[in-house]
Tab-separated table of C-alpha atoms in Angstrom:
chain	number	residue	atom	x	y	z
A	63	MET	CA	33.195	-99.739	-175.898
A	64	ASP	CA	36.541	-101.562	-176.205
A	65	ALA	CA	38.210	-98.228	-176.826
A	66	LEU	CA	37.422	-97.279	-173.233
A	67	LYS	CA	39.674	-99.981	-171.816
A	68	PRO	CA	42.934	-98.674	-170.265
A	69	GLN	CA	45.639	-98.125	-172.887
A	70	ARG	CA	48.540	-97.757	-170.463
A	71	ASN	CA	49.441	-98.763	-166.932
A	72	GLU	CA	47.787	-96.476	-164.426
A	73	PRO	CA	50.033	-94.913	-161.761
A	74	ALA	CA	49.927	-96.576	-158.355
A	75	ARG	CA	47.323	-95.112	-156.004
A	76	MET	CA	50.055	-94.876	-153.390
A	77	GLU	CA	53.744	-94.679	-154.271
A	78	LYS	CA	56.381	-96.330	-152.060
A	79	LEU	CA	56.566	-94.874	-148.542
A	80	ALA	CA	59.794	-94.640	-146.528
A	81	LYS	CA	57.739	-94.779	-143.317
A	82	LEU	CA	54.050	-95.160	-142.449
A	83	PRO	CA	52.732	-91.866	-141.019
A	84	VAL	CA	50.688	-92.680	-137.902
A	85	PHE	CA	48.961	-90.309	-135.470
A	86	TRP	CA	49.055	-91.849	-132.008
A	87	GLY	CA	46.575	-91.000	-129.245
A	88	LEU	CA	48.422	-90.418	-125.957
A	89	GLU	CA	45.767	-88.793	-123.766
A	90	GLY	CA	46.260	-90.190	-120.239
A	91	LYS	CA	48.902	-92.692	-121.418
A	92	ARG	CA	52.168	-93.318	-119.571
A	93	VAL	CA	55.310	-92.437	-121.540
A	94	VAL	CA	58.857	-92.871	-120.229
A	95	LEU	CA	61.628	-90.472	-121.189
A	96	VAL	CA	65.292	-90.879	-120.255
A	97	GLY	CA	67.668	-87.894	-120.328
A	98	GLY	CA	67.758	-84.257	-119.270
A	99	SER	CA	68.970	-82.387	-122.364
A	100	ASP	CA	67.199	-79.593	-124.243
A	101	GLY	CA	66.390	-82.133	-126.971
A	102	ALA	CA	64.714	-84.398	-124.414
A	103	ALA	CA	62.832	-81.397	-123.011
A	104	TRP	CA	61.411	-80.619	-126.462
A	105	LYS	CA	60.183	-84.208	-126.829
A	106	ALA	CA	58.634	-83.998	-123.352
A	107	GLU	CA	56.833	-80.808	-124.341
A	108	LEU	CA	55.384	-82.513	-127.437
A	109	LEU	CA	54.218	-85.483	-125.386
A	110	LEU	CA	52.626	-83.248	-122.762
A	111	ALA	CA	50.802	-81.330	-125.511
A	112	CYS	CA	49.244	-84.670	-126.527
A	113	GLY	CA	47.962	-85.256	-122.983
A	114	ALA	CA	50.519	-87.923	-122.071
A	115	GLU	CA	51.654	-88.611	-118.514
A	116	VAL	CA	55.417	-88.244	-118.946
A	117	HIS	CA	57.838	-89.927	-116.553
A	118	VAL	CA	61.395	-88.577	-116.789
A	119	TYR	CA	64.344	-90.615	-115.508
A	120	CYS	CA	67.549	-88.638	-115.082
A	121	ALA	CA	69.982	-87.458	-112.414
A	122	LYS	CA	68.890	-84.015	-111.227
A	123	ASP	CA	72.346	-82.599	-111.879
A	124	ASP	CA	72.046	-83.604	-115.560
A	125	LEU	CA	68.889	-81.564	-116.177
A	126	SER	CA	69.254	-78.563	-118.486
A	127	GLU	CA	67.768	-75.258	-117.352
A	128	THR	CA	65.062	-75.606	-119.983
A	129	PHE	CA	64.069	-79.064	-118.771
A	130	ALA	CA	64.169	-78.054	-115.113
A	131	ALA	CA	61.803	-75.142	-115.849
A	132	LEU	CA	59.440	-77.446	-117.766
A	133	ILE	CA	59.320	-79.936	-114.882
A	134	GLU	CA	58.585	-77.105	-112.456
A	135	LYS	CA	55.475	-75.947	-114.324
A	136	SER	CA	54.056	-79.251	-115.680
A	137	PRO	CA	51.697	-81.123	-113.322
A	138	THR	CA	51.481	-84.219	-115.582
A	139	LEU	CA	55.270	-84.576	-115.802
A	140	SER	CA	56.779	-86.813	-113.115
A	141	PHE	CA	60.498	-86.478	-112.464
A	142	HIS	CA	62.489	-89.449	-111.131
A	143	ASP	CA	65.962	-88.523	-109.893
A	144	GLN	CA	67.500	-91.858	-110.830
A	145	ALA	CA	68.952	-93.869	-113.703
A	146	TRP	CA	66.640	-95.895	-115.873
A	147	HIS	CA	66.148	-99.639	-115.352
A	148	ALA	CA	64.140	-102.429	-116.950
A	149	GLY	CA	61.190	-101.879	-114.607
A	150	ILE	CA	60.337	-98.403	-115.952
A	151	PHE	CA	58.734	-99.866	-119.113
A	152	GLU	CA	55.792	-101.450	-117.294
A	153	ASN	CA	52.463	-100.102	-118.644
A	154	ALA	CA	54.350	-97.634	-120.871
A	155	GLU	CA	52.802	-96.652	-124.201
A	156	LEU	CA	56.085	-95.279	-125.635
A	157	ALA	CA	59.719	-95.087	-124.547
A	158	LEU	CA	62.165	-92.314	-125.486
A	159	ALA	CA	65.764	-91.621	-124.503
A	160	ASP	CA	68.572	-89.191	-125.206
A	161	CYS	CA	71.724	-91.336	-125.101
A	162	GLU	CA	75.288	-90.077	-125.561
A	163	THR	CA	76.794	-93.338	-126.792
A	164	ASN	CA	75.654	-96.104	-129.089
A	165	VAL	CA	76.335	-98.633	-126.334
A	166	GLU	CA	73.847	-96.896	-124.010
A	167	ALA	CA	71.383	-96.417	-126.899
A	168	HIS	CA	71.552	-100.107	-127.794
A	169	ALA	CA	70.933	-101.120	-124.165
A	170	PHE	CA	67.875	-98.862	-123.874
A	171	TYR	CA	66.542	-99.925	-127.258
A	172	SER	CA	66.904	-103.614	-126.435
A	173	ALA	CA	65.236	-103.243	-123.022
A	174	ALA	CA	62.262	-101.390	-124.503
A	175	ARG	CA	61.874	-103.954	-127.292
A	176	THR	CA	62.002	-106.799	-124.765
A	177	ALA	CA	59.210	-105.080	-122.798
A	178	GLY	CA	57.185	-104.704	-126.000
A	179	VAL	CA	57.201	-100.872	-125.895
A	180	PRO	CA	57.789	-98.841	-129.102
A	181	VAL	CA	61.075	-96.983	-128.720
A	182	ASN	CA	62.812	-93.856	-130.031
A	183	VAL	CA	66.385	-92.843	-129.213
A	184	ILE	CA	66.769	-89.152	-130.056
A	185	ASP	CA	69.029	-88.427	-133.058
A	186	LYS	CA	69.982	-92.097	-133.428
A	187	PRO	CA	67.710	-93.433	-136.213
A	188	GLU	CA	69.211	-96.917	-136.078
A	189	PHE	CA	67.667	-97.252	-132.601
A	190	CYS	CA	64.235	-95.885	-133.496
A	191	GLN	CA	61.051	-97.820	-134.235
A	192	PHE	CA	59.230	-94.552	-134.860
A	193	GLN	CA	60.256	-90.998	-135.680
A	194	PHE	CA	58.965	-87.493	-134.994
A	195	GLY	CA	58.107	-85.292	-137.944
A	196	SER	CA	58.268	-81.532	-138.323
A	197	ILE	CA	54.852	-80.363	-137.085
A	198	VAL	CA	52.340	-77.778	-138.240
A	199	ASN	CA	49.865	-77.385	-135.365
A	200	ARG	CA	46.293	-76.315	-136.044
A	201	SER	CA	44.940	-78.955	-133.688
A	202	PRO	CA	42.699	-80.833	-134.188
A	203	VAL	CA	44.261	-80.325	-137.634
A	204	VAL	CA	47.841	-81.581	-137.380
A	205	VAL	CA	50.350	-81.856	-140.237
A	206	SER	CA	53.572	-83.798	-139.790
A	207	ILE	CA	56.422	-83.808	-142.324
A	208	SER	CA	59.147	-86.428	-142.511
A	209	THR	CA	62.172	-86.869	-144.759
A	210	ASP	CA	63.029	-90.235	-143.131
A	211	GLY	CA	65.905	-88.536	-141.339
A	212	ALA	CA	67.672	-87.679	-144.588
A	213	ALA	CA	67.190	-83.897	-144.544
A	214	PRO	CA	65.685	-82.336	-141.383
A	215	ILE	CA	66.344	-78.845	-142.765
A	216	LEU	CA	64.206	-79.702	-145.806
A	217	ALA	CA	61.392	-80.850	-143.512
A	218	GLN	CA	61.597	-77.549	-141.645
A	219	ALA	CA	61.469	-75.603	-144.917
A	220	ILE	CA	58.385	-77.558	-145.993
A	221	ARG	CA	56.791	-76.844	-142.632
A	222	ARG	CA	57.366	-73.108	-143.096
A	223	ARG	CA	55.713	-73.272	-146.513
A	224	ILE	CA	52.677	-75.067	-145.090
A	225	GLU	CA	52.484	-72.668	-142.131
A	226	THR	CA	52.001	-69.779	-144.551
A	227	THR	CA	49.157	-71.498	-146.428
A	228	LEU	CA	47.109	-72.799	-143.500
A	229	PRO	CA	45.192	-69.969	-141.782
A	230	LEU	CA	45.301	-69.872	-137.989
A	231	ALA	CA	41.490	-69.948	-138.016
A	232	LEU	CA	41.691	-73.504	-139.335
A	233	LYS	CA	42.059	-74.629	-135.722
A	234	ASP	CA	38.586	-73.272	-134.910
A	235	TRP	CA	37.053	-74.804	-138.036
A	236	GLY	CA	38.591	-78.171	-137.196
A	237	ALA	CA	37.108	-78.027	-133.708
A	238	LEU	CA	33.716	-77.081	-135.161
A	239	ALA	CA	33.875	-80.051	-137.550
A	240	GLN	CA	34.314	-82.361	-134.561
A	241	THR	CA	31.373	-80.723	-132.790
A	242	ILE	CA	28.873	-80.900	-135.652
A	243	ARG	CA	29.831	-84.200	-137.289
A	244	GLU	CA	27.144	-86.190	-135.489
A	245	ARG	CA	24.537	-83.555	-136.289
A	246	VAL	CA	25.506	-83.598	-139.976
A	247	ASN	CA	25.278	-87.392	-140.072
A	248	LEU	CA	21.776	-87.314	-138.578
A	249	ARG	CA	20.549	-84.538	-140.826
A	250	LEU	CA	22.077	-85.438	-144.196
A	251	ALA	CA	22.046	-88.788	-145.984
A	252	PRO	CA	25.364	-90.434	-146.937
A	253	GLY	CA	26.546	-89.695	-150.456
A	254	SER	CA	26.378	-86.506	-152.480
A	255	ALA	CA	24.391	-84.451	-149.959
A	256	ARG	CA	26.785	-85.074	-147.087
A	257	ARG	CA	29.857	-84.593	-149.268
A	258	PHE	CA	28.416	-81.352	-150.651
A	259	PHE	CA	28.080	-80.023	-147.099
A	260	TRP	CA	31.666	-80.845	-146.130
A	261	GLU	CA	33.136	-79.487	-149.368
A	262	LYS	CA	31.379	-76.141	-148.850
A	263	PHE	CA	32.437	-76.254	-145.189
A	264	VAL	CA	36.068	-76.660	-146.228
A	265	ASP	CA	35.836	-73.826	-148.770
A	266	ARG	CA	34.760	-71.504	-145.946
A	267	ALA	CA	37.430	-72.812	-143.590
A	268	PHE	CA	40.130	-71.518	-145.942
A	269	THR	CA	38.515	-68.147	-146.638
A	270	GLU	CA	36.583	-67.013	-143.537
A	271	ARG	CA	37.076	-66.482	-139.833
A	272	LEU	CA	34.698	-68.348	-137.553
A	273	ASP	CA	32.615	-66.026	-135.395
A	274	GLU	CA	30.002	-66.589	-132.701
A	275	GLY	CA	26.924	-68.371	-133.968
A	276	GLY	CA	28.986	-69.933	-136.742
A	277	GLU	CA	27.486	-73.373	-136.247
A	278	GLU	CA	23.913	-72.249	-136.848
A	279	ARG	CA	24.953	-70.013	-139.735
A	280	ILE	CA	26.772	-72.898	-141.401
A	281	PHE	CA	23.664	-75.067	-141.242
A	282	ALA	CA	21.457	-72.251	-142.473
A	283	ASP	CA	23.725	-71.417	-145.430
A	284	ILE	CA	24.997	-74.846	-146.430
A	285	GLY	CA	22.732	-77.424	-144.802
A	286	MET	CA	19.633	-76.546	-146.775
A	287	GLN	CA	21.541	-76.543	-150.066
A	288	ALA	CA	23.086	-79.900	-149.213
A	289	GLY	CA	19.693	-81.364	-148.343
A	290	ARG	CA	18.363	-80.403	-151.771
A	291	THR	CA	21.235	-82.001	-153.709
A	292	GLY	CA	19.974	-85.522	-152.969
A	293	SER	CA	21.797	-88.514	-154.386
A	294	THR	CA	19.951	-89.074	-157.638
A	295	ARG	CA	22.064	-86.873	-159.897
A	296	GLY	CA	25.738	-86.103	-159.924
A	297	LEU	CA	27.887	-83.391	-161.423
A	298	VAL	CA	30.486	-83.222	-164.187
A	299	THR	CA	33.474	-80.901	-163.888
A	300	LEU	CA	35.726	-80.269	-166.879
A	301	VAL	CA	39.171	-79.692	-165.381
A	302	GLY	CA	42.250	-78.326	-167.113
A	303	ALA	CA	45.309	-80.379	-166.141
A	304	GLY	CA	47.729	-77.887	-167.685
A	305	PRO	CA	50.686	-78.898	-169.865
A	306	GLY	CA	51.946	-81.647	-167.528
A	307	ASP	CA	53.791	-80.084	-164.597
A	308	ALA	CA	51.598	-80.757	-161.545
A	309	GLU	CA	52.761	-77.510	-159.907
A	310	LEU	CA	50.953	-75.572	-162.642
A	311	LEU	CA	47.527	-76.862	-161.514
A	312	THR	CA	45.118	-74.360	-159.992
A	313	LEU	CA	43.895	-74.810	-156.408
A	314	LYS	CA	40.370	-75.245	-157.751
A	315	ALA	CA	41.557	-78.071	-160.016
A	316	VAL	CA	43.158	-79.869	-157.062
A	317	ARG	CA	39.952	-79.525	-155.033
A	318	ALA	CA	37.928	-80.975	-157.916
A	319	LEU	CA	40.300	-83.952	-158.162
A	320	GLN	CA	40.054	-84.503	-154.413
A	321	ALA	CA	36.240	-84.522	-154.568
A	322	ALA	CA	35.790	-86.829	-157.584
A	323	ASP	CA	34.155	-90.252	-157.572
A	324	VAL	CA	35.287	-90.974	-161.133
A	325	ILE	CA	38.051	-89.353	-163.208
A	326	LEU	CA	37.976	-89.681	-167.006
A	327	PHE	CA	41.421	-88.565	-168.098
A	328	ASP	CA	43.172	-87.886	-171.380
A	329	ASP	CA	46.250	-89.753	-172.521
A	330	LEU	CA	48.354	-86.588	-172.189
A	331	VAL	CA	47.537	-86.049	-168.494
A	332	SER	CA	50.704	-86.677	-166.476
A	333	ALA	CA	51.034	-89.220	-163.686
A	334	GLU	CA	52.079	-86.376	-161.352
A	335	VAL	CA	48.709	-84.683	-161.864
A	336	LEU	CA	46.792	-87.924	-161.269
A	337	GLU	CA	48.758	-88.439	-158.064
A	338	LEU	CA	46.880	-85.448	-156.601
A	339	ALA	CA	43.491	-87.100	-157.122
A	340	ARG	CA	41.348	-88.661	-154.416
A	341	ARG	CA	42.693	-92.154	-153.712
A	342	GLU	CA	39.248	-93.749	-153.779
A	343	ALA	CA	38.297	-92.238	-157.143
A	344	LYS	CA	37.941	-94.630	-160.065
A	345	ARG	CA	40.254	-93.598	-162.908
A	346	MET	CA	39.469	-94.322	-166.528
A	347	LEU	CA	41.676	-93.496	-169.499
A	348	VAL	CA	39.528	-92.097	-172.305
A	349	GLY	CA	42.118	-89.947	-174.047
A	350	LYS	CA	42.491	-89.178	-177.705
A	351	ARG	CA	45.884	-88.808	-179.310
A	352	GLY	CA	46.955	-88.311	-182.896
A	353	GLY	CA	48.114	-91.449	-184.700
A	354	ARG	CA	46.782	-93.827	-182.029
A	355	GLU	CA	43.601	-95.742	-181.370
A	356	SER	CA	41.232	-93.389	-179.583
A	357	CYS	CA	37.934	-93.367	-177.743
A	358	LYS	CA	35.064	-91.925	-179.714
A	359	GLN	CA	33.759	-88.614	-178.438
A	360	GLU	CA	30.223	-90.020	-178.445
A	361	ASP	CA	31.319	-92.830	-176.120
A	362	ILE	CA	32.926	-90.351	-173.717
A	363	ASN	CA	29.781	-88.202	-173.698
A	364	GLU	CA	27.604	-91.250	-173.017
A	365	MET	CA	29.859	-92.364	-170.165
A	366	MET	CA	29.774	-88.954	-168.454
A	367	ILE	CA	25.986	-88.838	-168.727
A	368	ARG	CA	25.558	-92.370	-167.372
A	369	LEU	CA	27.879	-91.791	-164.410
A	370	ALA	CA	26.329	-88.430	-163.521
A	371	LYS	CA	22.815	-89.909	-163.633
A	372	ALA	CA	24.048	-92.565	-161.200
A	373	GLY	CA	24.868	-89.771	-158.734
A	374	LYS	CA	28.632	-89.718	-159.307
A	375	ARG	CA	30.842	-86.650	-159.154
A	376	VAL	CA	32.707	-86.921	-162.442
A	377	VAL	CA	35.890	-85.070	-163.356
A	378	ARG	CA	36.699	-84.930	-167.064
A	379	LEU	CA	40.422	-84.242	-166.832
A	380	LYS	CA	41.883	-82.674	-169.970
A	381	SER	CA	45.426	-81.703	-170.852
A	382	GLY	CA	45.992	-77.952	-171.000
A	383	ASP	CA	42.820	-75.870	-170.879
A	384	PRO	CA	39.522	-77.692	-171.556
A	385	MET	CA	38.170	-74.757	-173.564
A	386	ILE	CA	41.058	-74.683	-176.064
A	387	PHE	CA	41.004	-77.527	-178.606
A	388	GLY	CA	39.574	-79.823	-175.938
A	389	ARG	CA	36.122	-80.513	-177.428
A	390	ALA	CA	34.623	-79.001	-174.296
A	391	GLY	CA	31.828	-77.408	-176.301
A	392	GLU	CA	30.591	-80.796	-177.517
A	393	GLU	CA	30.725	-82.273	-174.030
A	394	ILE	CA	28.975	-79.316	-172.390
A	395	ALA	CA	26.190	-79.441	-174.993
A	396	ALA	CA	25.678	-83.181	-174.450
A	397	LEU	CA	25.513	-82.790	-170.665
A	398	GLU	CA	23.194	-79.776	-170.729
A	399	ALA	CA	20.845	-81.643	-173.072
A	400	GLU	CA	20.423	-84.180	-170.253
A	401	ASN	CA	20.047	-81.451	-167.582
A	402	ILE	CA	23.279	-82.521	-165.901
A	403	PRO	CA	25.117	-79.758	-164.003
A	404	VAL	CA	28.508	-79.019	-165.526
A	405	GLU	CA	31.314	-76.793	-164.282
A	406	VAL	CA	34.585	-75.798	-165.932
A	407	VAL	CA	37.919	-75.292	-164.198
A	408	PRO	CA	40.373	-73.615	-166.575
A	409	GLY	CA	43.963	-74.779	-166.896
A	410	ILE	CA	47.201	-73.348	-168.240
A	411	THR	CA	47.136	-73.905	-171.983
A	412	ALA	CA	50.231	-75.213	-173.751
A	413	ALA	CA	50.931	-71.921	-175.546
A	414	SER	CA	51.184	-70.062	-172.222
A	415	ALA	CA	53.500	-72.721	-170.840
A	416	MET	CA	55.601	-72.499	-174.004
A	417	ALA	CA	55.937	-68.727	-173.669
A	418	SER	CA	56.913	-69.105	-170.010
A	419	ARG	CA	59.519	-71.769	-170.714
A	420	LEU	CA	61.066	-69.724	-173.527
A	421	GLY	CA	60.873	-66.457	-171.584
A	422	VAL	CA	58.974	-64.636	-174.333
A	423	SER	CA	55.811	-62.564	-174.376
A	424	LEU	CA	53.362	-63.693	-177.036
A	425	THR	CA	52.085	-60.124	-177.307
A	426	HIS	CA	55.299	-58.131	-176.823
A	427	ARG	CA	54.271	-54.621	-177.841
A	428	ASP	CA	57.385	-54.186	-180.008
A	429	HIS	CA	56.692	-57.355	-182.009
A	430	ALA	CA	53.063	-58.525	-181.891
A	431	GLN	CA	49.679	-56.850	-181.696
A	432	SER	CA	47.654	-60.053	-181.584
A	433	VAL	CA	47.997	-63.759	-180.897
A	434	ARG	CA	46.149	-66.691	-182.445
A	435	PHE	CA	45.865	-70.345	-181.516
A	436	VAL	CA	45.339	-72.579	-184.546
A	437	THR	CA	44.745	-76.332	-184.665
A	438	GLY	CA	47.153	-78.186	-186.889
A	439	HIS	CA	45.008	-81.304	-186.838
A	440	SER	CA	41.390	-81.413	-188.026
A	441	ARG	CA	38.840	-84.238	-187.821
A	442	GLN	CA	40.326	-85.613	-191.040
A	443	GLY	CA	43.843	-85.711	-189.548
A	444	LYS	CA	45.143	-82.802	-191.623
A	445	LEU	CA	45.144	-79.005	-191.543
A	446	PRO	CA	41.680	-77.417	-191.566
A	447	GLU	CA	40.672	-76.190	-195.004
A	448	ASN	CA	39.350	-72.821	-193.839
A	449	ILE	CA	42.558	-71.370	-192.370
A	450	ASP	CA	43.115	-67.718	-193.348
A	451	TRP	CA	46.764	-68.086	-194.372
A	452	LYS	CA	47.017	-64.509	-195.642
A	453	THR	CA	46.222	-63.083	-192.177
A	454	LEU	CA	48.520	-65.572	-190.413
A	455	SER	CA	51.399	-64.682	-192.758
A	456	ASP	CA	51.933	-61.345	-191.003
A	457	PRO	CA	55.033	-61.739	-188.735
A	458	ALA	CA	53.469	-59.198	-186.340
A	459	VAL	CA	50.738	-61.756	-185.591
A	460	THR	CA	51.934	-64.374	-183.105
A	461	THR	CA	50.560	-67.755	-184.166
A	462	VAL	CA	50.753	-70.951	-182.159
A	463	PHE	CA	49.836	-74.207	-183.906
A	464	TYR	CA	48.597	-76.979	-181.623
A	465	MET	CA	49.038	-80.610	-182.727
A	466	GLY	CA	50.995	-79.454	-185.766
A	467	GLY	CA	53.781	-82.023	-185.832
A	468	ARG	CA	52.480	-84.105	-188.723
A	469	THR	CA	51.450	-81.019	-190.714
A	470	ALA	CA	54.619	-78.947	-190.139
A	471	ALA	CA	55.723	-79.177	-193.769
A	472	GLU	CA	52.337	-77.940	-194.996
A	473	ILE	CA	52.343	-75.110	-192.419
A	474	GLU	CA	55.748	-73.986	-193.651
A	475	SER	CA	54.861	-74.113	-197.353
A	476	SER	CA	51.469	-72.409	-196.885
A	477	LEU	CA	52.901	-69.483	-194.932
A	478	LEU	CA	55.762	-69.017	-197.422
A	479	ALA	CA	53.312	-69.163	-200.323
A	480	HIS	CA	51.258	-66.355	-198.750
A	481	GLY	CA	54.207	-64.023	-198.312
A	482	MET	CA	55.615	-64.674	-194.837
A	483	PRO	CA	59.391	-64.036	-194.907
A	484	ALA	CA	61.497	-67.206	-194.799
A	485	ALA	CA	63.547	-65.708	-191.936
A	486	THR	CA	60.495	-65.297	-189.646
A	487	PRO	CA	61.402	-66.644	-186.159
A	488	VAL	CA	59.928	-70.031	-185.249
A	489	ALA	CA	59.959	-72.021	-182.013
A	490	VAL	CA	59.049	-75.698	-181.676
A	491	MET	CA	58.472	-77.361	-178.318
A	492	ILE	CA	57.714	-80.999	-177.609
A	493	SER	CA	56.181	-82.157	-174.301
A	494	VAL	CA	56.349	-78.653	-172.877
A	495	SER	CA	56.947	-78.472	-169.075
A	496	ARG	CA	57.581	-82.226	-168.810
A	497	ALA	CA	60.758	-84.125	-167.998
A	498	ASN	CA	61.199	-85.128	-171.666
A	499	GLU	CA	60.711	-81.576	-172.982
A	500	GLN	CA	62.540	-80.694	-176.208
A	501	ARG	CA	62.882	-77.321	-177.890
A	502	TRP	CA	64.173	-75.928	-181.173
A	503	CYS	CA	64.291	-72.357	-182.431
A	504	GLY	CA	65.136	-71.155	-185.913
A	505	SER	CA	63.475	-69.728	-189.011
A	506	LEU	CA	60.319	-70.597	-190.909
A	507	ALA	CA	62.348	-72.046	-193.800
A	508	GLN	CA	63.825	-74.630	-191.391
A	509	LEU	CA	60.563	-75.674	-189.723
A	510	ALA	CA	59.708	-78.886	-191.586
A	511	ALA	CA	63.236	-80.259	-191.384
A	512	ALA	CA	63.483	-79.448	-187.667
A	513	VAL	CA	60.224	-81.223	-186.808
A	514	ALA	CA	61.271	-84.232	-188.870
A	515	ARG	CA	64.467	-84.486	-186.778
A	516	LEU	CA	62.657	-84.025	-183.456
A	517	GLY	CA	59.897	-86.533	-184.202
A	518	VAL	CA	56.137	-86.365	-183.753
A	519	ASN	CA	55.417	-89.123	-181.242
A	520	GLU	CA	54.947	-86.590	-178.421
A	521	PRO	CA	52.783	-83.421	-178.392
A	522	VAL	CA	54.260	-80.801	-180.742
A	523	LEU	CA	53.673	-77.052	-180.375
A	524	ILE	CA	54.798	-74.612	-183.089
A	525	GLY	CA	55.107	-70.874	-182.429
A	526	ILE	CA	55.602	-68.499	-185.355
A	527	GLY	CA	56.154	-64.741	-185.457
A	528	ASP	CA	58.528	-61.929	-184.526
A	529	ALA	CA	57.722	-62.435	-180.833
A	530	PHE	CA	59.953	-65.539	-180.916
A	531	GLY	CA	62.986	-63.609	-182.205
A	532	ALA	CA	64.655	-63.331	-178.791
A	533	ALA	CA	64.194	-67.051	-178.162
A	534	SER	CA	65.701	-67.872	-181.566
A	535	SER	CA	68.750	-65.705	-180.866
A	536	ALA	CA	69.276	-67.264	-177.437
A	537	PHE	CA	68.878	-70.757	-178.885
A	538	ALA	CA	71.360	-70.034	-181.676
A	539	GLY	CA	73.902	-68.766	-179.158
A	540	ALA	CA	73.444	-71.817	-176.947
A	541	SER	CA	73.796	-74.149	-179.951
A	542	ALA	CA	76.990	-72.418	-181.077
A	543	GLN	CA	78.479	-72.722	-177.571
A	544	GLU	CA	77.525	-76.394	-177.503
A	545	GLN	CA	79.334	-76.974	-180.797
A	546	ILE	CA	82.448	-75.208	-179.461
A	547	THR	CA	82.356	-77.305	-176.286
A	548	LYS	CA	82.055	-80.519	-178.272
A	549	ALA	CA	84.946	-79.466	-180.527
A	550	ILE	CA	87.168	-78.745	-177.490
A	551	GLN	CA	86.248	-82.091	-175.926
A	552	LYS	CA	86.994	-83.888	-179.183
A	553	ALA	CA	90.346	-82.128	-179.554
A	554	GLY	CA	91.234	-82.993	-175.962
């Protein structure tokens, strides 16, 4: 089982944070606020929404119309028509101020620190122990976004994005979760049964409105199922991680990663994808990669079976789509033979990502009537012996070779030998969708030499057929312009 030991450094479970996000309970707490501007009024409104008892210190003549109206209608806001002094910090939970000058800000900051009260001076980060984020309010579900003061407009844009994805009904579901939590804990045992309930609960929260009688309906629909799951047997989910870009993951894939107890991941799965996984999940590298020491498939199957029988929720995380050259069939058969539930979450396969990155359609009706995915790497480390080269040699058939870097020369010679024109367009992409992506476009006669120049240490994808003609033309034009630019720079 030595092959199952990590072969690379795993990404940190938590990357460096500019600030620690903390949600602070202020119900019934005394908070002091100095200043009468519109900015101070907005902070007062936030504090009041949290149930704080806000004490405002400011000359009445300095109050903005907005703040004056807020004071008029807020019974838990106490207005003090006077300047602040050191005594206002007694029994205060937080202290905030809107100061015009740095001298005044420094004085307020120092006084609050001396009193041991956390302090924030509005729009002066150097005098802030804590900061306010941009808020998405579905209370009790609250999302706060911070850019550490670097780009408030970016934080607002992120908030708008989140606002569009979180249904307003989430507020009601969050309140229901608070109401029924104790009942769930009494009714369902810790472990898989309880987690099953909450996962199904969350699925409904994002897709349904909560109506009257929702609590009893939830228990009737989900509670009984959860009670039957027990904790003696887990589940294995084969998840497609896509070509590498974490933004290409499906929502279902992210939910599976967030629910996993153990993640068995391939060597080609990117750190950005793993970053989306549940923090508490154990991560184990079990990947296979051409030209490197690999885990045996039998060992991976045995590990999934053993973990599932121990009641674990296992995610088998595969690069691309698990059902395309991912040995999913072998793994599914092994799991089903042991009566272990298995689910599959498809991912974006490398060929689709390649087509997207090149801006070509693999089945453009003017160029291709069919598309085929062919492995360029068999169990023996070479091209499979049963490839129908005659059929693949038709330029109107789009063919994408996976893992074909080390067999590129044989692919070229075999297609030429079976009548494919030497000028047939070819595209080669390495590490598609990743930061180190490389691409080359040309003709079939140039394929082997191009791959030799690019190298085969990273995943190589080879697309062949008339569908890649537009990409080849664009690449040739870009290369020519690059040569002209270099010549001008050299002459200069």
